[in-house]
Coordinates of C-alpha atoms and ligand atoms in Angstrom, one line a residue:
X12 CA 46.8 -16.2 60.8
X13 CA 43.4 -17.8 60.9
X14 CA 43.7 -19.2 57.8
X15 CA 47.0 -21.2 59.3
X16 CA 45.1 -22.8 61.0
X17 CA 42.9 -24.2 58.6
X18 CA 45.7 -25.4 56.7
X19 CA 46.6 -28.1 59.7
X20 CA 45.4 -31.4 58.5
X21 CA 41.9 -32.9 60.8
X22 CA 42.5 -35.0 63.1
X23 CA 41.2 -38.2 61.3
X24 CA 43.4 -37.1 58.3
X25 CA 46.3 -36.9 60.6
X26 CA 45.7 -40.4 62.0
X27 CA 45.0 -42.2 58.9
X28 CA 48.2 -41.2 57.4
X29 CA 49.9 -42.2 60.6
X30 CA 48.1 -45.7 60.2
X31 CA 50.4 -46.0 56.9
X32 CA 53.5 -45.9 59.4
X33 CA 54.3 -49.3 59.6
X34 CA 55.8 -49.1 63.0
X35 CA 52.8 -47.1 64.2
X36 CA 50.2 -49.6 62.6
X37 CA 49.8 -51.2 65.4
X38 CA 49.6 -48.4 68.1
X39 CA 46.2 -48.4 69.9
X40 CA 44.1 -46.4 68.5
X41 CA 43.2 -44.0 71.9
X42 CA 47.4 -43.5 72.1
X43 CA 47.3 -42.1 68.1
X44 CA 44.6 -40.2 68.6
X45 CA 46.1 -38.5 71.6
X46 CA 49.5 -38.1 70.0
X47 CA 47.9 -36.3 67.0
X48 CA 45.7 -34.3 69.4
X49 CA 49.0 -33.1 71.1
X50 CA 50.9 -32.9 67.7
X51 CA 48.7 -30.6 66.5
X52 CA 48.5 -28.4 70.0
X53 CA 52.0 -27.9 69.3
X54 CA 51.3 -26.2 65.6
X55 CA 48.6 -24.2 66.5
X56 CA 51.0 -22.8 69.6
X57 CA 53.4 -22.5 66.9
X58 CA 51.2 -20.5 64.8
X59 CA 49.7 -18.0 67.1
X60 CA 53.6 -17.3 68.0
X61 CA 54.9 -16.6 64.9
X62 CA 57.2 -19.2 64.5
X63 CA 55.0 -20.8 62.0
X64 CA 54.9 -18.4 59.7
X65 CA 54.0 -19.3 55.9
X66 CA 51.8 -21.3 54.4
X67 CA 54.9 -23.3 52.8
X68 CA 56.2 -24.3 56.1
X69 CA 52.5 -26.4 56.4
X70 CA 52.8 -27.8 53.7
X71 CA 52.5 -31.6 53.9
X72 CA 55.9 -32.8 53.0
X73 CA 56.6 -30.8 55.9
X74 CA 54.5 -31.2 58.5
X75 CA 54.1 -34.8 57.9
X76 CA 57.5 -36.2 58.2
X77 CA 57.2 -34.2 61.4
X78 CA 54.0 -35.4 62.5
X79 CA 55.8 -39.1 61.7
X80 CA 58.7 -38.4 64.0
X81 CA 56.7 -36.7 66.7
X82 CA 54.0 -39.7 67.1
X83 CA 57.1 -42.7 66.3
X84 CA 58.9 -40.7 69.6
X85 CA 55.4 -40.5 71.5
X86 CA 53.7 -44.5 70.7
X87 CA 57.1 -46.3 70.6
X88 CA 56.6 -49.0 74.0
X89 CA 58.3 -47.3 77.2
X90 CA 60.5 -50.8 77.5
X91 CA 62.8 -51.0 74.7
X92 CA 66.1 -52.5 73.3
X93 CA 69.2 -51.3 73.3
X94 CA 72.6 -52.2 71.7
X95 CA 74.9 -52.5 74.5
X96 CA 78.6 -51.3 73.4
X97 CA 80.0 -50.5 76.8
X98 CA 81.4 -53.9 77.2
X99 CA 79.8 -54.6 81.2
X100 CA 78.8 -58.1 80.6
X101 CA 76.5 -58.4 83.7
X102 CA 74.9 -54.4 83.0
X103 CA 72.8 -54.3 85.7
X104 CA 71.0 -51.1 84.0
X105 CA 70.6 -52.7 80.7
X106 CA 69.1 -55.8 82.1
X107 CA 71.8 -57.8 83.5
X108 CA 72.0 -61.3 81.8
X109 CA 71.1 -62.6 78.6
X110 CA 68.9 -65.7 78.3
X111 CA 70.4 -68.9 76.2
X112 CA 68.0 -69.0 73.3
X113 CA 66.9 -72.8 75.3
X114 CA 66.1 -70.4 78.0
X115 CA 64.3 -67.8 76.0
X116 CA 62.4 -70.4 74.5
X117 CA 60.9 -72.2 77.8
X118 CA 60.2 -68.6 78.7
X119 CA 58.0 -68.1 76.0
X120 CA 56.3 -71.9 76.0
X121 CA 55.5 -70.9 80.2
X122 CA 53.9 -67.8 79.0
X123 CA 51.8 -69.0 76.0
X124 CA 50.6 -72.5 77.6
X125 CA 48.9 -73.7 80.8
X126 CA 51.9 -75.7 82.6
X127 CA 52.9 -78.3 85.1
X128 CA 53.6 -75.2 87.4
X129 CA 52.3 -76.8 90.7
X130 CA 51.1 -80.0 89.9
X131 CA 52.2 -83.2 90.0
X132 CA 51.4 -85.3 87.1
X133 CA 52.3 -88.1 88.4
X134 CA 50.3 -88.2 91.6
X135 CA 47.6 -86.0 89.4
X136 CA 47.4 -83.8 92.8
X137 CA 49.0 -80.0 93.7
X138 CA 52.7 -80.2 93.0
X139 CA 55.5 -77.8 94.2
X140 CA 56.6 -75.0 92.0
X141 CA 60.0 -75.6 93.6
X142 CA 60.6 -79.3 92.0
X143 CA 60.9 -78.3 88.8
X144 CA 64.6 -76.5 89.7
X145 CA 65.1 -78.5 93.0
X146 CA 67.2 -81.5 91.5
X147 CA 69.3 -80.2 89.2
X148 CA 70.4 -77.2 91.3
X149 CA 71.6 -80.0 94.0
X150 CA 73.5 -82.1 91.2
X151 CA 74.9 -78.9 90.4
X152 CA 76.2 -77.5 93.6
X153 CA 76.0 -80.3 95.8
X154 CA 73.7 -79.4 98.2
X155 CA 70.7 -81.0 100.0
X156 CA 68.1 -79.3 99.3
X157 CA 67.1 -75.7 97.6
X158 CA 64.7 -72.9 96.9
X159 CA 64.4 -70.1 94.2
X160 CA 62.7 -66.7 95.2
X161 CA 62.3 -63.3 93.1
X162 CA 65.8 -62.5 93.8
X163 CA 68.8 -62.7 95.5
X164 CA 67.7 -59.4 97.8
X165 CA 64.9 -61.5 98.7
X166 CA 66.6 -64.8 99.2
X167 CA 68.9 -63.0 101.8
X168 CA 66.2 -61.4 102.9
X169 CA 64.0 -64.9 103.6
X170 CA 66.8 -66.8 104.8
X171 CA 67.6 -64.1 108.1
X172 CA 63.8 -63.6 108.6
X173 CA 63.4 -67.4 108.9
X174 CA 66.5 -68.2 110.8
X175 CA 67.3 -65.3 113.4
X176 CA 64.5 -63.0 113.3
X177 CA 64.9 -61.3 116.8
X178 CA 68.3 -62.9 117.1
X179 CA 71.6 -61.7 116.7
X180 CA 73.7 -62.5 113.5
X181 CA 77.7 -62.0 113.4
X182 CA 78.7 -60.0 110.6
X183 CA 82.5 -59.2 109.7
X184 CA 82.8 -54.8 109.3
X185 CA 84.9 -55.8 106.3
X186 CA 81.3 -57.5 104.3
X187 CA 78.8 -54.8 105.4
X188 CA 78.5 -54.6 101.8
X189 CA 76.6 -52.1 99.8
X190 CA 76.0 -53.1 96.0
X191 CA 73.3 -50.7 93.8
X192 CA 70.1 -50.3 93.8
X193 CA 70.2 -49.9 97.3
X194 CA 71.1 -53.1 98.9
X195 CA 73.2 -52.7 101.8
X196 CA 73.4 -55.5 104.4
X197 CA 72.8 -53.7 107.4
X198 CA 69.3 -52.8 106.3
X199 CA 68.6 -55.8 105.0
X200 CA 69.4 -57.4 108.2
X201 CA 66.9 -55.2 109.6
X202 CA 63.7 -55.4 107.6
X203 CA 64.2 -59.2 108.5
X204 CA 64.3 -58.4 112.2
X205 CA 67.9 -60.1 112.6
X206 CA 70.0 -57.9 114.7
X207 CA 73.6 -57.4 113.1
X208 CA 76.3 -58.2 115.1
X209 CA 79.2 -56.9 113.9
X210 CA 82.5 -58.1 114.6
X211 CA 86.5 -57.0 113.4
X212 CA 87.7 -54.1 112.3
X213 CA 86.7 -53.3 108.4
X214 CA 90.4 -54.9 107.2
X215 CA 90.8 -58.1 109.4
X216 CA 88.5 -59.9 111.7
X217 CA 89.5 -62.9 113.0
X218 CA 88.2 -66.2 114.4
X219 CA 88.9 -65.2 118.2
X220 CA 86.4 -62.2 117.0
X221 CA 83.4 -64.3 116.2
X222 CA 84.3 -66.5 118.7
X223 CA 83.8 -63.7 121.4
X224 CA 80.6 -62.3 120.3
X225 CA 78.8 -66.0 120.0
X226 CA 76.4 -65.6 123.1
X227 CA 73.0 -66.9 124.5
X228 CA 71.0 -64.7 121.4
X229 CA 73.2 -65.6 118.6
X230 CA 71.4 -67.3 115.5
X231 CA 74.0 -67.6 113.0
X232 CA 77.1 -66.7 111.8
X233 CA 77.4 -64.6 108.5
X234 CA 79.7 -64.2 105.5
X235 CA 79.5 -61.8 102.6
X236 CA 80.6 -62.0 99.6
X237 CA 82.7 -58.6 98.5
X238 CA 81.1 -58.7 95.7
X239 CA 82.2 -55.1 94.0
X240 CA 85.0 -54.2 95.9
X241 CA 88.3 -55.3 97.3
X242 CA 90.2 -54.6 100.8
X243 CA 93.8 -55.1 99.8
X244 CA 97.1 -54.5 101.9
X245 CA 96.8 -55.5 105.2
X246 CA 94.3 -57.7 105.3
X247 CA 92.6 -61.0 107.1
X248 CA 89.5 -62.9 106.8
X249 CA 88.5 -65.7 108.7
X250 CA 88.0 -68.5 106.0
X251 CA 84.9 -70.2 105.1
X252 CA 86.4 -74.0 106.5
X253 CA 87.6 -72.1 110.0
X254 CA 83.6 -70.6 110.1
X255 CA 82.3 -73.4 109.8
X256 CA 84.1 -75.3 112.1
X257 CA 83.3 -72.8 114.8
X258 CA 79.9 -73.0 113.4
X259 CA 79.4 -76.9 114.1
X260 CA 81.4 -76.2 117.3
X261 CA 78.4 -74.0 118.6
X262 CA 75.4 -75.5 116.8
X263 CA 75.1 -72.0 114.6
X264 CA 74.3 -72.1 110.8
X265 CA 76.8 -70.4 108.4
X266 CA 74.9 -68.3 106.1
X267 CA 76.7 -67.4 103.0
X268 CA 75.9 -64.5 100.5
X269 CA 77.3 -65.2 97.4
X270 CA 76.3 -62.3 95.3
X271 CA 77.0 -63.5 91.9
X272 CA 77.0 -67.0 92.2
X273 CA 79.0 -69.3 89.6
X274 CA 79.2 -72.8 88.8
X275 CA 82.0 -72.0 86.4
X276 CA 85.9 -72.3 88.1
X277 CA 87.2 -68.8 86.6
X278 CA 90.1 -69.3 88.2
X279 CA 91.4 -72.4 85.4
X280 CA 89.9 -70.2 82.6
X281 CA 92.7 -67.5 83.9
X282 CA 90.0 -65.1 85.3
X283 CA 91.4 -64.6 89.0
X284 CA 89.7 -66.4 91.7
X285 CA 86.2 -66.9 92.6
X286 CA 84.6 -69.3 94.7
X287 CA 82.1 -71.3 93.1
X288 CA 78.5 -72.6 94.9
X289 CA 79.8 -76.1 94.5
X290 CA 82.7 -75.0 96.8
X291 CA 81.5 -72.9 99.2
X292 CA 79.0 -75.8 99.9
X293 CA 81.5 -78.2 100.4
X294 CA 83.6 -76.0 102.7
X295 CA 80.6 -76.5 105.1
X296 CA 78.4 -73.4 104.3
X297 CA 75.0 -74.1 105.8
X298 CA 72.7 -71.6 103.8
X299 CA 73.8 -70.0 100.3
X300 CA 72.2 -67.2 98.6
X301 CA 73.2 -66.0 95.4
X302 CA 71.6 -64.3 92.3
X303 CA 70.6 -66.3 89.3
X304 CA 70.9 -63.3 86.6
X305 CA 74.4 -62.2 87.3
X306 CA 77.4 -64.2 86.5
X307 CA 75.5 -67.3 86.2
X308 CA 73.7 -65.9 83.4
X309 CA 69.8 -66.8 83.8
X310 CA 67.0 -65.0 84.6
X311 CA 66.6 -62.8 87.6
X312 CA 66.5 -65.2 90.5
X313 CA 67.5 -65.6 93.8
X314 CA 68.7 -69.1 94.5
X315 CA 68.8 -70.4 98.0
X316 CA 70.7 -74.1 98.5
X317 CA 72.0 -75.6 101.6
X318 CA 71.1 -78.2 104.1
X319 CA 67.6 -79.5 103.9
X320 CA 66.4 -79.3 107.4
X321 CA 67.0 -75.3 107.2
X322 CA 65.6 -75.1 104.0
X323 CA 62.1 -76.8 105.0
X324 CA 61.8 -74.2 107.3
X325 CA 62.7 -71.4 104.8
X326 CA 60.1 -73.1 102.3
X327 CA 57.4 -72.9 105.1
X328 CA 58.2 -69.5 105.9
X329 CA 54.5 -67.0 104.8
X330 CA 57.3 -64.7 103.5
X331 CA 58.5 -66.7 101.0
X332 CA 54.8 -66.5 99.5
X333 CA 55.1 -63.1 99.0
X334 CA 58.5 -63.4 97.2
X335 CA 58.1 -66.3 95.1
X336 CA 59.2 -66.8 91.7
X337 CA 57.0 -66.2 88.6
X338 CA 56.3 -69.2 85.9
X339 CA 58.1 -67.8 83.3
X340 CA 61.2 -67.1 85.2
X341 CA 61.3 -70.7 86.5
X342 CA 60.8 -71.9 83.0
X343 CA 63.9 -69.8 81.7
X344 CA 65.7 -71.2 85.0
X345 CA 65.3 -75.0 84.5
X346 CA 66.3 -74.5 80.9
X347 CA 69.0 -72.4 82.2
X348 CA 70.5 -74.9 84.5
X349 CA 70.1 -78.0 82.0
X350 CA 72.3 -76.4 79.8
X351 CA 75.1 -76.3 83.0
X352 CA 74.5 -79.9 83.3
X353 CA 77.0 -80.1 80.5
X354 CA 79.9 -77.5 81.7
X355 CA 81.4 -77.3 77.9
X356 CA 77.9 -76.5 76.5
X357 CA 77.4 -73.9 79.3
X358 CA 80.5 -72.0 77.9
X359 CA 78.9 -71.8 74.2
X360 CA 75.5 -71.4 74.8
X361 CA 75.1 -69.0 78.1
X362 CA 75.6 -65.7 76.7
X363 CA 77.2 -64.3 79.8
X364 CA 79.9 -67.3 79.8
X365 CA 80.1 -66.7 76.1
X366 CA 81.1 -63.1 76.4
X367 CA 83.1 -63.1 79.5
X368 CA 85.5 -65.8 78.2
X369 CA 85.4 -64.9 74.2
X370 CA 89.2 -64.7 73.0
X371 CA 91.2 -61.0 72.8
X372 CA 91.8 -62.4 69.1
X373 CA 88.4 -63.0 68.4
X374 CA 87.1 -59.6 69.8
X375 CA 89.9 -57.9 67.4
X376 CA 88.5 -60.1 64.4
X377 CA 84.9 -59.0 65.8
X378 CA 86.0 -55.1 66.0
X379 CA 87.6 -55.3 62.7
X380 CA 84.2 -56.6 60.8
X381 CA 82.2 -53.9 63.3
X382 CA 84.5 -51.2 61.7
X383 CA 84.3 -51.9 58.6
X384 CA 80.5 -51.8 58.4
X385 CA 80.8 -48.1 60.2
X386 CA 83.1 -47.2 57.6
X387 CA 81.0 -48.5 55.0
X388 CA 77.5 -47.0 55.8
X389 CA 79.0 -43.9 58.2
X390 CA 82.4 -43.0 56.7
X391 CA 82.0 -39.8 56.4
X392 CA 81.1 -38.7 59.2
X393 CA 84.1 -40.6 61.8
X394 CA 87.4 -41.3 61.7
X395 CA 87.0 -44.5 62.7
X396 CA 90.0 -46.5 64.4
X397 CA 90.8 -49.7 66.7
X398 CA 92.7 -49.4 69.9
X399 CA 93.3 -52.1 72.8
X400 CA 91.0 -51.1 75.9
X401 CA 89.2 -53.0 78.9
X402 CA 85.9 -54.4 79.0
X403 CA 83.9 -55.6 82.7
X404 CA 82.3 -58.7 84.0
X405 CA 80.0 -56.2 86.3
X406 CA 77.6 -57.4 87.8
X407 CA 79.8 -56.9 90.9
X408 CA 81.8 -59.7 90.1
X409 CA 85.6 -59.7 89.3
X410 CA 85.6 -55.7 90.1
X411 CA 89.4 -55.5 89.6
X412 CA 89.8 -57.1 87.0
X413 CA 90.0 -55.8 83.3
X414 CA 89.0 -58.0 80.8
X415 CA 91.3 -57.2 77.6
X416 CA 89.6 -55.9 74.4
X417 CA 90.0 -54.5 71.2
X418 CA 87.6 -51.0 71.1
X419 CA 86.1 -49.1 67.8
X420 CA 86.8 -45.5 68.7
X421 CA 84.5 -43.2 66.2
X422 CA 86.1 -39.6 66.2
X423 CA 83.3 -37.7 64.4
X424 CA 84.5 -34.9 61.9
X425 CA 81.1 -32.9 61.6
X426 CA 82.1 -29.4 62.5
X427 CA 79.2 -29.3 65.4
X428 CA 79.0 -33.2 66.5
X429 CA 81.1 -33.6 69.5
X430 CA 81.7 -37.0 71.1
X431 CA 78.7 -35.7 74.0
X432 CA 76.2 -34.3 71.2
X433 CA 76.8 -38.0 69.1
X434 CA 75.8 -40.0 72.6
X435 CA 73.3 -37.9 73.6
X436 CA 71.8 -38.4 69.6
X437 CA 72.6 -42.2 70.2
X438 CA 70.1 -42.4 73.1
X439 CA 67.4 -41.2 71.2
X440 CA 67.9 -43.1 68.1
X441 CA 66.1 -46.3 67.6
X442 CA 67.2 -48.5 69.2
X443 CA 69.3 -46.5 71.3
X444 CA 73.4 -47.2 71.3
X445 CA 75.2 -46.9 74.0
X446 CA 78.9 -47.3 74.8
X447 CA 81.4 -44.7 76.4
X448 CA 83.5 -41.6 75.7
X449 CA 87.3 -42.4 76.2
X450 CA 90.0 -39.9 75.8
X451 CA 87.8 -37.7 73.1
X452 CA 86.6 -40.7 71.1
X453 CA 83.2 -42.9 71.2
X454 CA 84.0 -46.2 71.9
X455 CA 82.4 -49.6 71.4
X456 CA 83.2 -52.5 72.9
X457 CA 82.5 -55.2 70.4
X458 CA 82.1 -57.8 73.6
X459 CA 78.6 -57.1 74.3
X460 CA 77.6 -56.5 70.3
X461 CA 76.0 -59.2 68.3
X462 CA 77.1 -59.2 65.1
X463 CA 74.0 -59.5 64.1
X464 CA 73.5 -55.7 65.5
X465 CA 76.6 -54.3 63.3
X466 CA 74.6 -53.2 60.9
X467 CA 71.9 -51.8 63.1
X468 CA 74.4 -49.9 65.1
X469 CA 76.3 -48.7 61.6
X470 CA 72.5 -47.2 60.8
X471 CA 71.9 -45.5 64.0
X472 CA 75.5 -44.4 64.5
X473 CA 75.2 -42.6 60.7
X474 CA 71.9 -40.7 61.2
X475 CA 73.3 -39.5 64.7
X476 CA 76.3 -38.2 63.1
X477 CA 74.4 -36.1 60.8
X478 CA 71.4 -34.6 62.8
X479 CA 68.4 -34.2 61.1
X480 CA 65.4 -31.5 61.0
X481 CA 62.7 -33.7 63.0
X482 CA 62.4 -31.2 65.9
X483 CA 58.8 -30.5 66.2
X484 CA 59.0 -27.1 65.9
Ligands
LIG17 C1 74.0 -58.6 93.8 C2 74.1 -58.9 95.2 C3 72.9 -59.1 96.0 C4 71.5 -58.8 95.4 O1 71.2 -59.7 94.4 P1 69.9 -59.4 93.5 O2 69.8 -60.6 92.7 O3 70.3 -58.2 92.7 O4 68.8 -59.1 94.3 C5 73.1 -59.4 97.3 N1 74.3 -59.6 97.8 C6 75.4 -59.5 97.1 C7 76.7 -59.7 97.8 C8 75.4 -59.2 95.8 O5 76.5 -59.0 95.1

């Protein structure tokens, strides 16, 4: 057994031949050193239980490919890609939206370069971080005046902590909404030290019910978007015109949460309804909060816009400090909402827009062309077919609706890969592919691929069908 051991390569032999990895190259060095400590641990442990029995099972063609896998699984960055198939647009576990390349770009220029972040070049004195987003997001929604924070959690957040800390806020019971990640209204409302006032019954509230609970310690009225979910039947809501007439009527704000704000009228692109910032500012909202990575398609953001007089007093708020927006993310949001000055350009270029509103025929076309690369480089190992399915906006937005797609459903005909062993093997391959298991088949929604990633996802998709020997031991 002893002389096993001595059979294991050293530990400067093992890391020099990793150095020939080119994915590992550029691993620092402590990490490899580590992982090859740890690799070899794991023989030894082997050894002294048997399971490494021979001399031939040491041997260098295999241990090293081995050692290869084991240090590639170990030194690969914890934050990685992924090739979404599941067809949720907005994903909020896969990072939400994707940045316009223009976006991308302004991202990267903030990040590499000293900036104009908060100075004024023209009075060569401190500037406002805010200006750079200021303008355009009043050309675009009509608003007075407006603030970005970290996100939309925070801008709701700011906004109640600023205008009715200690005060009481009327709520509807039908939008105490809860969305993931655990954002739930009530408790937002609290950790701002606004006291929810709730009003209605959880299917219809009505005017005469805000109306009656407007008192002496009221500091705003309240309206939440339902962002995921829908109360149908027998229903009423008071509308945003009628709250903010009783609004003006009592010298209250109307605070809107928006959720996933749009500037994009889905309705005329056939989408179901709705509302857009633009209108919900001109139906009198006061305050309006909405998310800037969701449907609108930019980097994660919360964007506050209203009337200018409450907004100074949310821009002086200490809180807001704390919550502020990062340089790179206010880079990617200017670009972002330059490319919406132009609605038609906003369609092509956002990615969101892009895939939301891409064409059932084009997503066949697409699906076809995925296909026939699976077929080509995996053929053996699916049945590979097309069948109509559904993909989502997510997000929270449109949460009824089904957007129609064309799916590639991959049966697999290895005797031991099931459609649960083949996306378990996706998630570790590299990158990992994910989509979704639908009456016994793998499915990919070709909406959220790139065709650029076909062939990438053909690769993975035929070494998961045919697992290999890379265990350790
Ligand atoms: C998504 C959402 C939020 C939170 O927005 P984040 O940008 O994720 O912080 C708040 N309110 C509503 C109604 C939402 O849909």
């Amino acid at each position: 057994m002893s002389q096993l051991y001595r059979l294991l390569p050293s530990v400067d032999a093992a890391i020099k031949e990793l150095e020939t990895v080119p994915g590992l190259a550029a691993a620092p060095r402590p990490m490899l050193r580590d992982a090859v400590n740890e690799f070899l641990d794991l023989c030894r442990a082997a050894i002294a239980e048997g399971r490494l029995a021979g001399a031939a099972s040491l041997a260098s063609e295999i241990l090293m490919p081995r050692l290869h896998a084991y240090a590639g699984q170990r030194l690969r960055p914890h934050f990685r890609r992924v090739i979404n198939a599941t067809g949720v647009v907005v994903h909020t576990n896969l990072g939400r939206s994707l940045l316009a390349p223009a976006a991308a770009e302004a991202a990267l220029v903030a990040s590499l370069h000293y900036s104009n972040l908060e100075f004024d070049l023209d009075k060569g004195e401190r500037g406002s971080r805010y200006s750079h987003v200021e303008e355009l997001l009043c050309r675009l929604t009509g608003a007075e005046a407006a603030l970005v924070v970290n996100n939309n959690a925070a801008a709701v957040l700011l906004t109640l902590e600023t205008l009715a800390k200690g005060r009481e806020v009327i709520v509807s019971r039908g939008q105490l909404v809860e969305i993931g990640g655990s954002f739930r209204i009530p408790e937002v409302m609290a950790k701002s030290g606004a006291i929810l006032r709730e009003v209605g019954a959880t299917n219809r509230t009505h005017v005469r019910d805000y109306a009656g609970a407007i008192g002496p310690e009221t500091a705003a009225l309240m309206r939440v978007h339902t962002s995921n979910y829908r109360i149908i039947g027998f229903t009423k809501e008071v509308t945003l015109p009628e709250m903010a007439l009783l609004g003006r009527e009592h010298e209250l704000p109307v605070i809107e949460d928006l959720g996933s704000g749009n500037f994009v009228d889905f309705t005329a692109l056939g989408l179901g309804y709705e509302p857009t910032v633009q209108q919900v500012v001109a139906e009198g909202a006061d305050v309006v909060t909405f998310s800037g990575d969701k449907v609108l398609g930019g980097p994660q953001a919360g964007i506050i816009v209203g009337r200018k007089e409450l907004l100074e007093r949310i821009k002086k708020n200490p809180l807001n400090r704390a919550l502020r927006i990062d340089k790179m993310t206010l880079a990617a949001l200017e670009a972002t909402l330059r490319i919406y000055a132009d609605p038609e350009r906003a369609r092509r270029e956002i990615p969101t827009l892009a895939m939301i509103l891409a064409e059932p025929k084009e997503l066949t076309a697409k699906a076809r062309r995925l296909a026939a690369r699976i077929r080509k480089q995996a053929g053996d190992a699916f049945t590979v077919r097309l069948k109509p399915g559904a993909s989502r906006v997510g997000g929270g937005a449109f949460p009824e609706r089904d957007l129609p797609t064309t799916l590639v459903a991959l049966t697999p005909t290895g005797r031991d890969v099931t459609p649960e062993t083949l996306r378990a093997a996706l998630l570790a391959a590299d990158p990992p592919l994910i989509g979704r298991i639908e009456d016994g088949a793998f499915c990919l929604d070709p909406r959220t691929v790139f065709p650029g990633e076909f062939a990438q996802a053909a690769e993975v998709l035929a070494q998961a069908a045919t697992p290999a020997t890379t265990e350790t031991f």
